[in-house]
mmCIF file of C-alpha atoms in Angstrom:
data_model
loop_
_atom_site.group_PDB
_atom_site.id
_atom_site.type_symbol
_atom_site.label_atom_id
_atom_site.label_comp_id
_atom_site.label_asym_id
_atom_site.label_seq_id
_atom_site.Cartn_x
_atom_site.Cartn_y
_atom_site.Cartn_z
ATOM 1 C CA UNK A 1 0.000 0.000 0.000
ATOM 2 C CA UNK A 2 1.625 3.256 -0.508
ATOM 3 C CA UNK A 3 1.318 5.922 1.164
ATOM 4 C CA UNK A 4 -0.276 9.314 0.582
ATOM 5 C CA UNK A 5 2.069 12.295 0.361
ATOM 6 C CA UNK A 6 1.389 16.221 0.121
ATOM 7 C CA UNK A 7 4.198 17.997 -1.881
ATOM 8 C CA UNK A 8 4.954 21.325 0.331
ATOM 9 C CA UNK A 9 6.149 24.436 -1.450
ATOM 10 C CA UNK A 10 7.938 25.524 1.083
ATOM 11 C CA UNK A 11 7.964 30.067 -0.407
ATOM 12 C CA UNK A 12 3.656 29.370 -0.453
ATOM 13 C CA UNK A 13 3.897 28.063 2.953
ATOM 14 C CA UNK A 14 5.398 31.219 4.123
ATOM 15 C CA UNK A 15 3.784 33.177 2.684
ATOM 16 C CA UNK A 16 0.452 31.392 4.092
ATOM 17 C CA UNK A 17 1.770 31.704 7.532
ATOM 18 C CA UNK A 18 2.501 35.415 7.108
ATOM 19 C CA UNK A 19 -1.041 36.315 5.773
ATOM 20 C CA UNK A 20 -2.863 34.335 8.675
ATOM 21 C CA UNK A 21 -0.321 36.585 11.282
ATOM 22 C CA UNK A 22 -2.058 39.541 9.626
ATOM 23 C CA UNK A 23 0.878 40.876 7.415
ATOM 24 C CA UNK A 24 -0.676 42.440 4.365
ATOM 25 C CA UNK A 25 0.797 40.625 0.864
ATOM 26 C CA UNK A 26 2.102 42.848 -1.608
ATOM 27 C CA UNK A 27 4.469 42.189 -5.238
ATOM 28 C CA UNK A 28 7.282 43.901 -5.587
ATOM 29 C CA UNK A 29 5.151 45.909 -8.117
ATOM 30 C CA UNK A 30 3.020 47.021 -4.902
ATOM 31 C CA UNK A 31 5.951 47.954 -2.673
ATOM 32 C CA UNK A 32 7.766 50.217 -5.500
ATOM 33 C CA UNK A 33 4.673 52.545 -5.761
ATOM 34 C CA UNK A 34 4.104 52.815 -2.228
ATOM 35 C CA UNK A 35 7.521 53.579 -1.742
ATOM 36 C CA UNK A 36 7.353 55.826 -4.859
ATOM 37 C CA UNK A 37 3.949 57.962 -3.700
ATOM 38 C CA UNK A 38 4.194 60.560 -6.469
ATOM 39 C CA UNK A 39 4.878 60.044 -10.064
ATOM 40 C CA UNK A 40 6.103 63.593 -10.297
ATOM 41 C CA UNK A 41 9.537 62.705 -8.272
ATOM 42 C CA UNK A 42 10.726 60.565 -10.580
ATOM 43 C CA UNK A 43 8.753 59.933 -13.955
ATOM 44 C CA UNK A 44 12.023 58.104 -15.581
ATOM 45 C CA UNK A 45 13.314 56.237 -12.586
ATOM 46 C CA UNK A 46 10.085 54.252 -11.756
ATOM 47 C CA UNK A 47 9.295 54.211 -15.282
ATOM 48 C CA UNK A 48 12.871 52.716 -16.236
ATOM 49 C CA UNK A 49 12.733 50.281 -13.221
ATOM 50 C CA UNK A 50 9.118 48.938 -14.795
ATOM 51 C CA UNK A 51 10.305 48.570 -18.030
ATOM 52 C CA UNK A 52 13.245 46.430 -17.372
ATOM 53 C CA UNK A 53 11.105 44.001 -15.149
ATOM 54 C CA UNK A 54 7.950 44.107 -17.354
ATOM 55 C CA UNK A 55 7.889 43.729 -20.911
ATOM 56 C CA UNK A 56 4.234 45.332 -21.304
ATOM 57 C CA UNK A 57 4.475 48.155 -19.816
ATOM 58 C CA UNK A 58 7.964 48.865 -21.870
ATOM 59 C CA UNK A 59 5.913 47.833 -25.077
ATOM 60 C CA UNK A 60 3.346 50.721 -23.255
ATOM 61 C CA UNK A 61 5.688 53.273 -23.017
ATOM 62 C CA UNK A 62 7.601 52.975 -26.339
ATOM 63 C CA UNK A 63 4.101 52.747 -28.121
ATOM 64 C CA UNK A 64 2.864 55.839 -25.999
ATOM 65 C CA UNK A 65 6.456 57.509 -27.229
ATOM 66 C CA UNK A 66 6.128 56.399 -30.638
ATOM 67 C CA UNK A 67 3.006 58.508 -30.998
ATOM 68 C CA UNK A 68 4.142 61.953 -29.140
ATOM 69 C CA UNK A 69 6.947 61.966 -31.094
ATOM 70 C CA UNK A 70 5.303 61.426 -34.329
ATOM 71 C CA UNK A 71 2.619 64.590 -33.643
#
């Protein structure tokens, strides 16, 4: 008879035992505006930083680009 086994992913687990402690989950996404608060700061840091992590919005802002430099 074999036996019956539960395959633990150990960085879900945490993460699990954080949220029922109360801690409020957030992506790193999440964390950089907070920290960020006002676009106005830094428009081309922030915007740099999301670019090189997330191909959409970099296809966003070269598309958005694109079309202000073209008018």
């Amino acid at each position: 008879m074999s036996k019956p086994y539960v395959k633990l992913d150990k960085s879900k687990a945490a993460w699990r035992r954080m949220e029922a402690a109360g801690a409020q989950l957030m992506t790193w996404f999440g964390v950089a505006c907070e920290l960020h608060r006002d676009w106005r700061n830094d428009i081309e840091g922030l915007g740099a930083l999301f670019a090189s992590h997330i191909p959409d919005y970099r296809n966003l802002i070269n598309s958005y680009t694109t079309v202000q430099n073209s008018k």
